[in-house]
PDB file of C-alpha atoms in Angstrom:
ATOM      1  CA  UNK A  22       1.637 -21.023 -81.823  1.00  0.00           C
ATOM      2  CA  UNK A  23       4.375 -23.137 -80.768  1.00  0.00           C
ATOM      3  CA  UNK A  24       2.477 -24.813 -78.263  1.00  0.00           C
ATOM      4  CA  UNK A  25       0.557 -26.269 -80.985  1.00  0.00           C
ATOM      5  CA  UNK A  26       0.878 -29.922 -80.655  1.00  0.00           C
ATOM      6  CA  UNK A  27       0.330 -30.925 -84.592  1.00  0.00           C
ATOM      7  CA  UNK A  28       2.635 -30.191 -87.045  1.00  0.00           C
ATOM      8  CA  UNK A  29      -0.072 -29.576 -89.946  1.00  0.00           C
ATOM      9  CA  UNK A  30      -1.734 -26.892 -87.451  1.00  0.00           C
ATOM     10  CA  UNK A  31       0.880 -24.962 -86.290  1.00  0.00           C
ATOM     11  CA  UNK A  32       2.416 -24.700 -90.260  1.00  0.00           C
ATOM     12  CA  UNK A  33      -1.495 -24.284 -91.051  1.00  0.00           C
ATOM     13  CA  UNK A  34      -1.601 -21.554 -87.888  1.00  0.00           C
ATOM     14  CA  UNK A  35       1.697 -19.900 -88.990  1.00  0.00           C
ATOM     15  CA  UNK A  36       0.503 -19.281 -92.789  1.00  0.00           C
ATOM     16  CA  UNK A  37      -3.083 -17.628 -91.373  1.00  0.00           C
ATOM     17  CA  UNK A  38      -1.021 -15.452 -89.075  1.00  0.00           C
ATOM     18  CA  UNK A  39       1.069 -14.018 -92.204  1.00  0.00           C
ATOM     19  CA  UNK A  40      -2.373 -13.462 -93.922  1.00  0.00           C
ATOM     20  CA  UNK A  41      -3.664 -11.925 -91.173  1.00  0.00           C
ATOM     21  CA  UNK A  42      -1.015  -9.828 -90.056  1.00  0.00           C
ATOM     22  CA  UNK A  43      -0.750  -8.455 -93.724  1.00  0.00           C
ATOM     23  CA  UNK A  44      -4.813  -8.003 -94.343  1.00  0.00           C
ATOM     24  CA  UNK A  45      -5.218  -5.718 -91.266  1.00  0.00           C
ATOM     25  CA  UNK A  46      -1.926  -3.951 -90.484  1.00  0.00           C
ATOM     26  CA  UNK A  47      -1.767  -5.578 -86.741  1.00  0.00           C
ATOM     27  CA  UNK A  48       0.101  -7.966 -84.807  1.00  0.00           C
ATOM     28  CA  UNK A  49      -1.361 -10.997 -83.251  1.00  0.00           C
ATOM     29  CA  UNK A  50      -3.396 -10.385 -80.155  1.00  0.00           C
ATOM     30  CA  UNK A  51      -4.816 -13.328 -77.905  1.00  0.00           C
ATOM     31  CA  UNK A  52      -8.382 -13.326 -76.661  1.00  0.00           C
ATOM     32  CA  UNK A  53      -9.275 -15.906 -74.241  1.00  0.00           C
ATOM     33  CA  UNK A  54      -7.281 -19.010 -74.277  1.00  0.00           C
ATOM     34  CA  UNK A  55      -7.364 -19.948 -78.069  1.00  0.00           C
ATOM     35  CA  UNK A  56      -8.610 -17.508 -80.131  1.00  0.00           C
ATOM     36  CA  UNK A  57      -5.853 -15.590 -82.133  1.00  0.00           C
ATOM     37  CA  UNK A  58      -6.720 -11.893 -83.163  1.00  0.00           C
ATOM     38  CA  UNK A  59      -6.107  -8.894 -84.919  1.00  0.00           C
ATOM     39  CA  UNK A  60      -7.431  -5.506 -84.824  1.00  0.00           C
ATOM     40  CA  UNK A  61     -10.368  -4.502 -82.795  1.00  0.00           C
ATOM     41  CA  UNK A  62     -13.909  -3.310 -83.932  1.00  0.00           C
ATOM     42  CA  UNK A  63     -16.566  -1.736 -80.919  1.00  0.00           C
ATOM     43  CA  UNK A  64     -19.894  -2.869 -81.438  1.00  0.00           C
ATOM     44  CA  UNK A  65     -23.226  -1.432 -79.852  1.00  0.00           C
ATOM     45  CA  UNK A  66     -26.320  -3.160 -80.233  1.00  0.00           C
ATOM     46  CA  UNK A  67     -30.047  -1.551 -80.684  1.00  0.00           C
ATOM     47  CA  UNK A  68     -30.602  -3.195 -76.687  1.00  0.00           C
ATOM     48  CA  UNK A  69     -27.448  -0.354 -75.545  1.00  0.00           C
ATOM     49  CA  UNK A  70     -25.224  -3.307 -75.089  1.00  0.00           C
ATOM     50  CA  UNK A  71     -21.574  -2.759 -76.552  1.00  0.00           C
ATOM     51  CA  UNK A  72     -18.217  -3.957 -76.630  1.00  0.00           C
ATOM     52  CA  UNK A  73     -15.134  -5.050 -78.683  1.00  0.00           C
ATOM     53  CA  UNK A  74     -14.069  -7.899 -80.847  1.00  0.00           C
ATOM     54  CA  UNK A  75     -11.957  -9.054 -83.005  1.00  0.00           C
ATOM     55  CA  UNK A  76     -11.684  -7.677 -86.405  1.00  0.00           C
ATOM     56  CA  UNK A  77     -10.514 -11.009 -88.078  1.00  0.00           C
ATOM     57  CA  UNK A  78      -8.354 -14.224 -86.465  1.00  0.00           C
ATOM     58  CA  UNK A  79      -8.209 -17.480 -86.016  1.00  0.00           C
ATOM     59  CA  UNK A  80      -8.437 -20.423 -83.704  1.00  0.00           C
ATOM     60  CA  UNK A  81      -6.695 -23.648 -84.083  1.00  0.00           C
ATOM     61  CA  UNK A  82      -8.488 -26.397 -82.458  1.00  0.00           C
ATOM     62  CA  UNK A  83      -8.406 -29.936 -82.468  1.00  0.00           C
ATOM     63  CA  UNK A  84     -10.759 -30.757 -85.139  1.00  0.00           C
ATOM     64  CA  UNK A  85     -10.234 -28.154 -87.883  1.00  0.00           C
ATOM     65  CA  UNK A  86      -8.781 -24.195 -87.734  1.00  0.00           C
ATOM     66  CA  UNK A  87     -11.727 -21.636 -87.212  1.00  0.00           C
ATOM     67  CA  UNK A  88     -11.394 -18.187 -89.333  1.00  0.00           C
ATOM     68  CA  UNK A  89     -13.244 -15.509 -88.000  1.00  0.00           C
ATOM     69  CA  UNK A  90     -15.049 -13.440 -90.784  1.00  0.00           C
ATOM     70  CA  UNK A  91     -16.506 -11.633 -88.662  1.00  0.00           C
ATOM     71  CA  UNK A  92     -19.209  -9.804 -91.528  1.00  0.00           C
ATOM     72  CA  UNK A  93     -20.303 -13.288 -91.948  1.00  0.00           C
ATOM     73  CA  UNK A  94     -20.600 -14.965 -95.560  1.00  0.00           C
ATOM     74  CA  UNK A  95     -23.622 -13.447 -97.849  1.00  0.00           C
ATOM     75  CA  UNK A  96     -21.325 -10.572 -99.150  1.00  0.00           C
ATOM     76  CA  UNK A  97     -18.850 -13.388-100.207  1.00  0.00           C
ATOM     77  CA  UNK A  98     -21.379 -15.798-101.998  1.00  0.00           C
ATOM     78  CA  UNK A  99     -18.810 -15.780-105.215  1.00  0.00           C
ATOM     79  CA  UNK A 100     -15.273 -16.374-103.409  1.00  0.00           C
ATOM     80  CA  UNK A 101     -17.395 -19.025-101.472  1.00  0.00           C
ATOM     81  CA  UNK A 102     -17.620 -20.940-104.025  1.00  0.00           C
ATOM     82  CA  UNK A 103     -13.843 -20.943-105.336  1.00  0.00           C
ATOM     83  CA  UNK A 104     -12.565 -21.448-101.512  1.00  0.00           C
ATOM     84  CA  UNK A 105     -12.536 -25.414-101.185  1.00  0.00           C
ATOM     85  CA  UNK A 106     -13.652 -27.737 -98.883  1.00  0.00           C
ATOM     86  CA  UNK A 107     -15.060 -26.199 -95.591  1.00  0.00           C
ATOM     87  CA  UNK A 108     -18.444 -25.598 -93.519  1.00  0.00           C
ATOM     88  CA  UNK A 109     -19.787 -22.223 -92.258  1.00  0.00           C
ATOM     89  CA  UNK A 110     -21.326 -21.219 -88.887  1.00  0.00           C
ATOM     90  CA  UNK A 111     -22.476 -17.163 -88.765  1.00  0.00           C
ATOM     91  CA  UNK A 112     -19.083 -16.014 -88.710  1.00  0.00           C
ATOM     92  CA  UNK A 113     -16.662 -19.067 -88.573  1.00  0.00           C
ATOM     93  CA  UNK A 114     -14.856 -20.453 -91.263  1.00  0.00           C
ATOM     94  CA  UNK A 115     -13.689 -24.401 -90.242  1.00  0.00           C
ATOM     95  CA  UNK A 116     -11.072 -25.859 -92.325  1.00  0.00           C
ATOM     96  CA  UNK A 117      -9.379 -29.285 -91.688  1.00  0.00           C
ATOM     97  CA  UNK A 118      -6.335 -27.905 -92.900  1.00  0.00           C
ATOM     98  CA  UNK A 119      -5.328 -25.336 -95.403  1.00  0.00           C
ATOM     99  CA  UNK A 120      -4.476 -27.613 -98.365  1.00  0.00           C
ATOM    100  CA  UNK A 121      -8.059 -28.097 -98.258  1.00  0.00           C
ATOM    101  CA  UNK A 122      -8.789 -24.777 -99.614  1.00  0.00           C
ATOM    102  CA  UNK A 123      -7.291 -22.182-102.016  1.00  0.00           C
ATOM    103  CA  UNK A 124      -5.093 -19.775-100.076  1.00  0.00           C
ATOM    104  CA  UNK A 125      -5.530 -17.352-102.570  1.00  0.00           C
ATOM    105  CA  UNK A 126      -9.156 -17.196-102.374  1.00  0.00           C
ATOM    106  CA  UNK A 127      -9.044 -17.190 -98.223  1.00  0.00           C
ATOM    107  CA  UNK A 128      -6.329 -14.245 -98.581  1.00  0.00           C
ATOM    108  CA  UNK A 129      -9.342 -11.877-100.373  1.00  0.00           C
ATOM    109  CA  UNK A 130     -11.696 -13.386 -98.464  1.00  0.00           C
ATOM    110  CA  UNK A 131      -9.913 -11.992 -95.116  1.00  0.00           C
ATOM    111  CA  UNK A 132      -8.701  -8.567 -96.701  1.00  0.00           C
ATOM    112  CA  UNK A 133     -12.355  -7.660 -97.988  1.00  0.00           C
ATOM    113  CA  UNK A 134     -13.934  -8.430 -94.793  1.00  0.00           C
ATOM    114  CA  UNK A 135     -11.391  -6.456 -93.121  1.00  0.00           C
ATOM    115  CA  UNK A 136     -12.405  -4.186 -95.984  1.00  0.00           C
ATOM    116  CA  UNK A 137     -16.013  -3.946 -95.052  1.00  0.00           C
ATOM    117  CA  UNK A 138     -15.593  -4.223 -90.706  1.00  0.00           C
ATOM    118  CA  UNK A 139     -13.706  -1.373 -91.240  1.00  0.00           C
ATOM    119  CA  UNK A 140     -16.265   0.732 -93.690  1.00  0.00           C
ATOM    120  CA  UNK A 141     -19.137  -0.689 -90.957  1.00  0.00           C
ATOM    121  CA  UNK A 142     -17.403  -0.121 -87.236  1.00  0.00           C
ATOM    122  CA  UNK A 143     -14.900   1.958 -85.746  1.00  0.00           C
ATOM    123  CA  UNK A 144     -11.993  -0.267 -85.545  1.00  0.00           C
ATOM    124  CA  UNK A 145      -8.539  -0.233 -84.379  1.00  0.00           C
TER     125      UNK A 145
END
């Protein structure tokens, strides 16, 4: 996270890792070259492809900090709508920077999706 060029990000990166960290038990894990995780889930499809992902993390790019929720948003329609300002893809979360949103919010909205990977997958 140091190597994080903006000051806003890396405080913004530093305050998701504490969430994170807390909400699933684990330390911070790097996939690829920019995506920050924690935990693991394996995932098999109906095709017999499989693998493993990231239970929740984070990427801070350029443009705005990704969340990974990985359960996606429809079992989170109500803390949607307390969160703040932010836009949605099918399991990322962008957020220009966390004074955007309500923390407080984001921090159940990462522990119950851990909540529910966890009750769905076999994760680690």
């Amino acid at each position: 996270m140091n190597a994080i060029e903006d000051t806003q990000k890396r405080r913004d990166a530093r305050r998701l890792a504490s969430m994170m960290r807390k909400a699933t038990g684990k330390r911070a894990k790097m996939w690829g070259p920019s995506i920050v995780g924690y935990g693991k889930y394996h995932y098999k499809y109906a095709s017999g492809r499989e693998g493993d992902f990231i239970l929740t993390g984070f990427s801070p790019r350029k443009q705005n900090l990704v969340v990974y929720i990985m359960p996606g948003f429809s079992p989170f329609t109500s803390l949607m709508k307390k969160l703040g300002k932010y836009k949605t893809g099918k399991s990322c979360l962008y957020i220009s920077k966390l004074d955007d949103i309500d923390e407080s919010v984001l921090d159940q909205l990462i522990k119950m999706s851990v909540k529910l990977m966890r009750e769905r997958y076999e994760v680690e």
